[in-house]
DNA sequence: CGTATGCTTGAATCACGTCAACTGATGTGG
DNA sequence: CCACATCAGTTGACGTGATTCAAGCATACG
């Protein structure tokens, strides 16, 4: 396959020109996957990793009861979805699409070759999985230390930041095709309570959601309620203020 | 410094002889740090990573209120404490000792040299940060999807497993010098409630804690209450059943 | 000794979850 | 084309699990 012509956005935008070009050379194909499809199952051996080009994906662990699962990550365009399966060849959780997705496929064998030839590019890839880890820590913090309203605000603030960095949020408006149950799984609370908190945030003049679109009216207040500090994701130098 | 003579236990036991030897060659010193000491502050540039040889360490993000912080990880001997700061040169959270610790220091410059010479060793190091990430996901799951008793049981089960793999738990007995407030920060609940749940677990004949020592009386039941599945940490093949 | 720190327990409160009913939108098959 | 099912959202009533406040103890320490 000739090198695909993919935008370098969001997380991948941190890669240097050289790293990005070399990585793209290892891409075997670009695939499209419909919404709500299970893409990888945990404990299955994996021999490729995916870069999300378009759409939204979730990572989750099956919960204690048949219906209850916990979302542990949400991926936006520019993210490597399961690059962490490269060093170990397996995954400890499931991966699904949320809406229709376009994905670039990178065989582990090709990545391994690349890492041997250009160890510096390997470190760049490594650092993407490290950022993924920082996001996990922030999810722990959110669910463990914040009350319902703060959790919701913090979650929305994170999505706004990441989608903005991926060029997909403008003036505090962005698409987020999650159901309230999805958000419940992500924030560790019931769908019903999500609904109420969303109403409170709307009545507070903070932000509003309708049919998968979020509009933020007061970003500063949203950050305050959610104790959101954008630097968890970025070096200070990258911190982009405001909208 | 000549290569220090350190045990390869727990997480580091997964490294091959060759990787382990090469990594040890990059060790600049071994230091001792007293209990309850802040070792690294978040957002500070870091030029070295640490391997925990002896003792217990915690990683936490300062919480919304002066007193409330959230613990995002707990490190046991054999763990690399902040290897994830190598690719990026910074940390998004604080690192502290819990009790007296012995730590091996690895300058990033030396690690970088090693990764260039032996990319395969780099991938081995990478995979240790990936396992760290898997633990984060499990913490998210615990706090987000389990009720108080399940959280506590799950947490204790994880500690038992990791300490056992590090050779520090025998017959379900091990030292865990955490206060109930510490456990509260780790499990996202109040210290008072930790106390009550601990009593319930004891009365259930599950496990008991006194003065920093945990004794598990019924591991299977503990796993059931905590919905604990040891495979989150390990490949199937490594799964060590029972005590 | 006295003071600090961690553990323990009770009582009051409240933030959430659960259950249930109703709505509107979308889709499907007879 | 309509009857019916399904699924997301919304809201109310109710119960409960967890927090908070408070007090009492034990132990370690200067």
XYZ file of C-alpha atoms (C1' of nucleotides) in Angstrom:
546
model
C 0.000 0.000 0.000
C 1.292 3.456 -0.835
C 1.512 5.796 2.093
C -2.043 6.912 2.901
C -2.711 10.627 3.022
C -4.000 11.100 6.547
C -4.391 14.280 8.542
C -2.118 14.617 11.506
C -4.445 15.950 14.176
C -4.938 15.880 17.943
C -2.545 13.476 19.619
C -0.731 12.541 16.439
C -0.034 16.208 15.774
C 2.638 15.941 18.459
C 4.738 13.702 16.243
C 7.527 15.227 14.195
C 7.268 15.267 10.387
C 9.826 12.511 10.148
C 8.194 10.277 12.757
C 4.773 10.768 11.216
C 5.983 9.931 7.734
C 7.823 6.807 8.912
C 4.821 5.632 10.883
C 2.464 6.147 7.954
C 4.762 3.949 5.876
C 3.954 1.058 8.181
C 0.175 1.450 7.653
C -1.233 -1.613 5.914
C -4.748 -0.365 5.226
C -7.501 2.032 6.151
C -10.812 0.483 7.148
C -14.328 1.685 7.915
C -16.324 0.185 10.737
C -19.994 0.851 11.498
C -21.263 2.241 14.783
C -21.594 0.092 17.914
C -19.298 -2.661 16.717
C -16.977 -4.660 18.937
C -13.548 -4.320 17.347
C -11.229 -6.107 19.781
C -11.985 -8.393 22.649
C -9.845 -8.550 25.736
C -7.324 -11.333 26.134
C -7.369 -12.002 22.400
C -3.889 -11.949 20.896
C -3.431 -8.861 18.718
C -0.978 -8.360 15.893
C -1.939 -4.845 14.816
C -2.756 -1.483 16.331
C -5.265 1.114 15.190
C -5.199 4.859 14.703
C -8.577 6.527 14.829
C -8.957 8.790 11.813
C -12.618 9.637 12.066
C -15.399 8.828 14.543
C -15.524 8.006 18.225
C -14.452 4.808 19.990
C -14.721 3.462 23.507
C -12.708 1.091 25.615
C -14.431 -0.735 28.416
C -14.180 -3.614 30.834
C -17.163 -5.923 31.286
C -18.749 -5.174 34.644
C -19.767 -7.460 37.475
C -23.305 -7.829 36.176
C -24.351 -8.718 32.628
C -25.503 -5.233 31.836
C -23.091 -3.129 33.844
C -19.794 -2.389 32.168
C -17.349 0.401 32.879
C -15.916 2.642 30.233
C -12.220 3.224 30.830
C -11.380 5.420 27.851
C -12.864 7.318 24.972
C -10.867 7.886 21.798
C -11.119 10.846 19.458
C -9.610 11.282 15.986
C -5.840 11.436 16.099
C -5.619 8.955 18.991
C -3.990 5.579 18.784
C -6.720 3.319 20.066
C -4.749 0.303 21.207
C -1.105 1.079 20.619
C -0.469 -0.282 24.102
C -1.134 -3.742 22.714
C 2.072 -3.492 20.671
C 4.645 -4.231 23.392
C 2.616 -7.064 24.907
C 0.526 -8.390 22.012
C -2.671 -8.449 23.993
C -5.356 -6.230 25.444
C -6.934 -6.272 28.902
C -10.212 -4.699 27.804
C -12.692 -4.506 24.921
C -12.700 -1.889 22.190
C -15.823 -0.741 20.338
C -16.901 1.922 17.928
C -19.418 4.464 19.164
C -20.403 5.850 15.803
C -19.168 5.093 12.279
C -15.369 5.109 12.271
C -12.450 5.232 9.878
C -9.320 3.541 11.168
C -5.742 3.177 9.981
C -4.217 -0.243 10.621
C -0.592 -0.752 11.690
C 0.744 -4.324 11.828
C 2.906 -4.916 14.879
C 5.564 -6.566 12.756
C 6.001 -3.404 10.706
C 6.040 -1.250 13.830
C 8.668 -3.498 15.357
C 10.871 -3.123 12.309
C 10.454 0.632 12.468
C 11.360 0.789 16.136
C 14.551 -1.123 15.428
C 15.559 1.136 12.569
C 14.549 4.389 14.254
C 14.540 3.986 18.034
C 13.751 7.682 18.399
C 10.466 7.115 16.591
C 9.837 4.259 18.988
C 10.188 6.637 21.913
C 7.732 8.999 20.219
C 5.210 6.170 19.932
C 5.931 5.178 23.495
C 5.139 8.692 24.632
C 1.697 8.464 23.037
C 0.854 5.469 25.215
C 2.173 7.453 28.155
C -0.262 10.269 27.448
C -3.012 7.698 27.240
C -1.969 6.654 30.706
C -2.189 10.239 31.970
C -5.766 10.349 30.739
C -6.521 7.164 32.660
C -5.214 8.775 35.807
C -7.459 11.735 35.213
C -10.430 9.412 34.867
C -9.535 7.836 38.229
C -9.339 11.241 39.786
C -12.666 12.289 38.304
C -14.610 9.268 39.449
C -12.841 8.967 42.786
C -12.638 12.540 43.987
C -15.453 14.547 42.421
C -19.195 14.671 43.143
C -21.676 14.004 40.341
C -21.847 17.539 39.002
C -18.083 17.961 39.081
C -17.636 14.611 37.346
C -19.929 15.569 34.532
C -18.354 19.007 34.126
C -14.870 17.535 34.224
C -15.785 14.937 31.634
C -17.289 17.471 29.260
C -14.298 19.766 29.744
C -11.912 16.950 28.826
C -13.888 16.129 25.701
C -13.972 19.773 24.678
C -10.219 20.100 25.090
C -9.336 16.924 23.245
C -11.764 17.536 20.419
C -10.584 21.125 20.117
C -6.989 19.958 19.850
C -8.172 17.574 17.142
C -9.785 20.484 15.329
C -13.273 19.158 15.974
C -14.600 21.699 18.461
C -15.102 25.336 17.606
C -16.429 28.091 19.859
C -17.345 25.491 22.472
C -19.544 23.523 20.097
C -18.864 19.918 19.201
C -20.539 16.646 18.393
C -20.492 13.917 21.048
C -22.713 11.034 19.955
C -22.943 9.360 23.363
C -26.148 8.275 25.017
C -26.716 9.226 28.624
C -26.118 5.583 29.510
C -22.720 5.797 27.832
C -21.860 8.833 29.915
C -23.045 6.959 32.958
C -20.617 4.154 32.208
C -17.842 6.663 31.713
C -18.471 8.635 34.886
C -19.492 5.775 37.138
C -23.040 6.926 37.749
C -26.550 5.946 36.713
C -28.054 7.191 33.467
C -30.902 8.766 35.385
C -28.532 10.810 37.482
C -26.602 11.875 34.399
C -29.840 13.269 33.077
C -30.465 15.303 36.212
C -26.937 16.644 36.406
C -27.114 17.622 32.760
C -30.246 19.582 33.519
C -28.521 21.318 36.430
C -25.590 22.287 34.240
C -27.973 23.654 31.644
C -29.941 25.672 34.191
C -26.637 26.933 35.538
C -25.927 28.401 32.134
C -22.861 26.175 31.858
C -23.524 24.051 28.824
C -26.340 22.265 27.048
C -26.691 19.031 25.118
C -29.165 18.092 22.472
C -29.167 15.206 20.060
C -25.470 14.514 20.363
C -24.253 18.098 20.179
C -22.714 19.875 23.117
C -22.613 23.615 23.403
C -20.549 25.200 26.132
C -21.776 28.584 27.261
C -19.332 29.282 30.058
C -16.088 27.355 29.752
C -14.453 28.988 32.757
C -17.338 28.075 35.019
C -17.375 24.541 33.605
C -13.691 24.196 34.451
C -14.276 25.545 37.937
C -17.145 23.165 38.679
C -15.164 20.217 37.313
C -11.870 21.277 38.910
C -10.495 20.821 35.440
C -6.863 21.657 34.827
C -5.953 21.297 31.151
C -2.278 20.806 31.946
C -2.862 17.196 32.973
C -2.801 16.451 29.267
C -0.167 18.843 28.017
C 3.147 20.402 28.735
C 2.626 23.977 29.874
C 3.959 25.242 26.585
C 1.184 23.536 24.677
C -1.597 24.829 26.822
C -4.072 26.574 24.594
C -6.268 28.918 26.578
C -9.943 29.569 25.996
C -11.896 28.513 22.979
C 29.017 2.847 39.715
C 29.452 -0.854 39.281
C 26.322 -2.740 38.491
C 24.291 -2.942 41.712
C 23.206 -6.346 42.867
C 19.432 -6.017 42.949
C 16.759 -8.671 43.141
C 14.581 -9.030 40.093
C 11.129 -9.406 41.565
C 7.496 -8.651 40.777
C 7.147 -6.618 37.632
C 10.851 -6.582 36.853
C 10.874 -10.367 36.974
C 9.243 -10.257 33.560
C 12.390 -8.870 32.011
C 14.810 -11.252 30.331
C 18.257 -11.824 31.804
C 19.838 -9.753 29.100
C 17.393 -6.833 29.427
C 17.713 -6.826 33.184
C 21.503 -6.814 33.077
C 21.597 -4.012 30.515
C 19.137 -1.938 32.466
C 21.059 -2.395 35.697
C 24.143 -1.072 33.913
C 22.372 2.248 33.475
C 21.675 2.582 37.207
C 23.519 5.570 38.630
C 22.865 5.012 42.320
C 20.686 3.410 44.947
C 19.116 5.758 47.475
C 17.116 5.456 50.663
C 14.211 7.754 51.342
C 12.283 7.986 54.630
C 8.550 7.430 54.949
C 5.997 10.049 53.902
C 8.378 12.047 51.746
C 7.410 13.832 48.560
C 9.833 12.540 45.938
C 8.622 14.145 42.688
C 6.207 16.962 42.130
C 4.008 17.139 39.083
C 4.966 19.361 36.176
C 8.560 19.423 37.351
C 10.993 18.429 34.615
C 12.482 15.018 35.380
C 15.742 13.578 34.104
C 15.701 10.212 35.875
C 13.327 7.382 36.659
C 13.106 5.220 39.746
C 12.790 1.518 40.425
C 11.310 0.638 43.779
C 13.539 -1.936 45.476
C 12.035 -1.925 48.921
C 9.090 -0.202 50.559
C 5.805 1.194 49.354
C 5.162 4.328 47.291
C 2.089 6.233 46.187
C 1.226 8.447 43.258
C -1.528 10.995 43.670
C -3.074 14.083 42.196
C -3.849 17.005 44.477
C -7.605 17.134 44.931
C -10.065 19.978 44.646
C -9.901 20.876 48.310
C -6.809 21.484 50.381
C -7.020 18.181 52.185
C -8.634 15.955 49.580
C -6.235 14.285 47.185
C -6.772 11.199 45.090
C -4.364 8.317 44.960
C -3.945 7.053 41.403
C -1.410 4.306 41.947
C 0.441 2.335 44.571
C 3.858 0.870 43.838
C 5.345 -2.297 45.271
C 8.921 -3.567 45.084
C 9.894 -4.483 41.555
C 7.797 -1.683 40.028
C 9.194 1.177 38.058
C 7.667 4.134 39.838
C 7.834 6.824 37.178
C 9.278 5.217 34.078
C 6.517 6.940 32.136
C 8.347 10.208 32.683
C 11.145 8.958 30.420
C 9.523 9.549 27.011
C 8.105 12.950 27.977
C 10.472 14.240 30.654
C 7.694 15.247 32.969
C 5.069 13.916 35.358
C 1.396 14.820 35.681
C 1.119 13.829 39.330
C 3.055 13.707 42.619
C 5.053 10.765 43.918
C 5.604 10.026 47.612
C 6.966 7.309 49.815
C 4.530 5.576 52.128
C 7.086 3.918 54.364
C 10.895 3.837 54.252
C 12.022 3.032 50.730
C 15.086 1.933 48.819
C 15.165 3.107 45.216
C 17.402 2.524 42.222
C 17.985 5.611 40.072
C 18.155 5.497 36.269
C 19.182 8.681 34.446
C 17.091 9.253 31.341
C 20.210 9.976 29.309
C 21.557 6.510 30.049
C 18.214 4.901 29.310
C 18.037 6.748 26.017
C 21.451 5.456 25.038
C 20.393 1.938 25.940
C 17.188 2.156 23.912
C 19.199 3.218 20.875
C 21.669 0.397 21.237
C 19.111 -2.262 22.110
C 15.662 -1.316 20.801
C 14.320 -4.651 22.012
C 15.158 -3.667 25.563
C 13.345 -0.422 24.921
C 10.219 -2.345 24.006
C 10.577 -4.362 27.203
C 10.698 -1.143 29.221
C 7.800 0.213 27.228
C 5.760 -2.835 28.121
C 6.298 -2.134 31.811
C 4.639 1.254 31.430
C 1.861 -0.482 29.536
C 1.220 -2.790 32.460
C 1.156 0.233 34.713
C -1.563 1.544 32.444
C -3.567 -1.662 32.768
C -3.493 -1.203 36.518
C -4.845 2.320 36.104
C -7.727 0.972 34.107
C -8.455 -1.485 36.839
C -8.527 1.324 39.368
C -11.038 3.170 37.200
C -13.175 0.086 37.025
C -12.985 -0.438 40.761
C -13.987 3.071 41.734
C -16.532 3.505 38.973
C -18.340 0.193 38.920
C -18.137 -1.374 42.375
C -19.907 -0.565 45.651
C -17.864 0.154 48.753
C -17.419 -3.426 49.903
C -16.510 -4.602 46.417
C -14.029 -1.782 46.048
C -12.298 -2.650 49.270
C -12.201 -6.368 48.457
C -10.945 -5.674 44.954
C -8.245 -3.380 46.246
C -7.019 -5.868 48.812
C -7.076 -8.638 46.220
C -4.925 -6.569 43.871
C -2.432 -5.847 46.611
C -2.278 -9.499 47.586
C -1.621 -10.541 43.993
C 1.028 -7.941 43.291
C 2.809 -8.477 46.572
C 2.674 -12.225 46.107
C 4.228 -11.894 42.668
C 6.894 -9.759 44.303
C 7.503 -12.502 46.836
C 6.172 -10.411 49.685
C 2.928 -12.194 50.473
C 2.812 -15.742 51.800
C -0.279 -17.751 52.702
C -2.421 -14.663 52.315
C -0.435 -12.663 54.834
C 1.372 -9.462 53.953
C 2.346 -6.076 55.257
C 0.476 -3.066 53.927
C 1.463 0.014 55.934
C -1.411 2.215 54.773
C -3.651 4.196 57.079
C -7.383 3.962 56.559
C -7.249 7.495 55.171
C -4.755 6.317 52.568
C -7.103 3.532 51.537
C -9.890 6.082 51.381
C -7.880 8.156 48.936
C -7.147 5.063 46.883
C -10.722 3.796 46.732
C -12.498 7.124 46.514
C -14.325 6.861 49.793
C -14.158 8.384 53.262
C -11.853 6.989 55.912
C -14.809 6.377 58.189
C -16.510 4.224 55.628
C -13.309 2.312 54.975
C -13.320 1.440 58.634
C -16.884 0.121 58.523
C -16.312 -1.894 55.360
C -13.178 -3.389 56.850
C -15.217 -4.485 59.838
C -17.810 -6.069 57.543
C -15.119 -7.985 55.673
C -13.686 -9.200 58.941
C -17.085 -10.304 60.248
C -17.636 -12.028 56.912
C -14.567 -14.129 57.599
C -12.946 -12.709 54.491
C -9.855 -10.977 55.776
C -8.632 -8.930 58.683
C -6.252 -6.045 59.154
C -4.287 -5.044 62.182
C -1.420 -2.627 62.531
C -0.462 -2.683 58.885
C -0.729 -6.433 58.361
C -3.390 -8.006 56.240
C -4.450 -11.600 56.624
C -6.717 -13.141 54.056
C -8.855 -15.973 55.343
C -10.900 -16.713 52.252
C -9.271 -15.602 49.009
C -11.936 -17.038 46.770
C -14.662 -15.188 48.586
C -12.607 -12.001 48.541
C -12.248 -12.306 44.791
C -15.956 -12.925 44.390
C -16.980 -9.919 46.471
C -14.496 -7.715 44.632
C -15.229 -9.196 41.200
C -11.505 -9.594 40.964
C -10.036 -11.255 37.898
C -6.277 -11.672 38.210
C -5.841 -11.824 34.444
C -6.162 -8.071 34.108
C -2.539 -7.943 35.181
C -1.160 -11.012 33.496
C -1.226 -13.116 30.419
C -3.176 -16.312 31.087
C 0.017 -18.307 31.129
C 1.379 -16.340 34.061
C -1.712 -16.665 36.166
C -0.776 -18.154 39.466
C -3.777 -19.625 41.185
C -4.483 -19.577 44.859
C -1.972 -18.734 47.519
C 3.479 13.088 81.116
C 0.699 15.781 77.353
C -0.175 16.057 72.486
C -0.795 14.175 68.017
C -2.403 10.587 65.081
C -5.047 6.649 63.797
C -8.924 3.727 64.831
C -13.742 2.982 66.193
C -18.537 3.823 66.750
C -23.115 6.431 66.746
C -26.476 9.730 64.904
C -28.049 12.886 61.407
C -28.031 14.145 56.706
C -27.939 13.912 51.843
C -26.388 12.491 47.416
C -27.268 8.927 44.730
C -29.454 4.669 42.887
C -33.607 2.143 41.856
C -38.183 1.649 40.238
C -41.705 3.234 37.589
C -44.410 5.853 34.475
C -44.674 8.755 30.452
C -42.888 11.022 26.263
C -41.140 11.423 21.586
C -38.448 9.634 17.875
C -37.260 5.887 14.971
C -37.934 1.617 12.871
C -40.403 -2.551 11.295
C -43.516 -5.853 9.540
C -48.314 -7.041 8.371
C -50.059 3.055 5.783
C -50.817 2.089 10.296
C -50.021 -0.884 14.613
C -46.627 -1.998 17.329
C -42.081 -2.443 19.323
C -37.870 -0.330 20.742
C -34.902 2.857 22.603
C -33.280 7.538 24.411
C -34.693 10.937 27.235
C -37.305 12.983 31.192
C -39.351 13.339 35.665
C -41.336 11.875 40.376
C -41.376 9.029 44.535
C -38.829 6.310 47.439
C -35.137 3.827 49.669
C -30.377 3.405 50.913
C -25.481 3.642 50.896
C -22.151 6.744 51.920
C -20.589 11.282 53.907
C -20.145 14.280 57.692
C -19.896 15.584 62.374
C -18.885 14.197 66.750
C -17.126 11.836 70.627
C -14.355 8.339 72.832
C -10.045 5.293 72.884
C -5.739 3.458 71.996
C -1.063 3.983 70.817
C 3.201 6.350 69.703
C 6.176 10.204 70.548
C 8.558 14.325 72.206
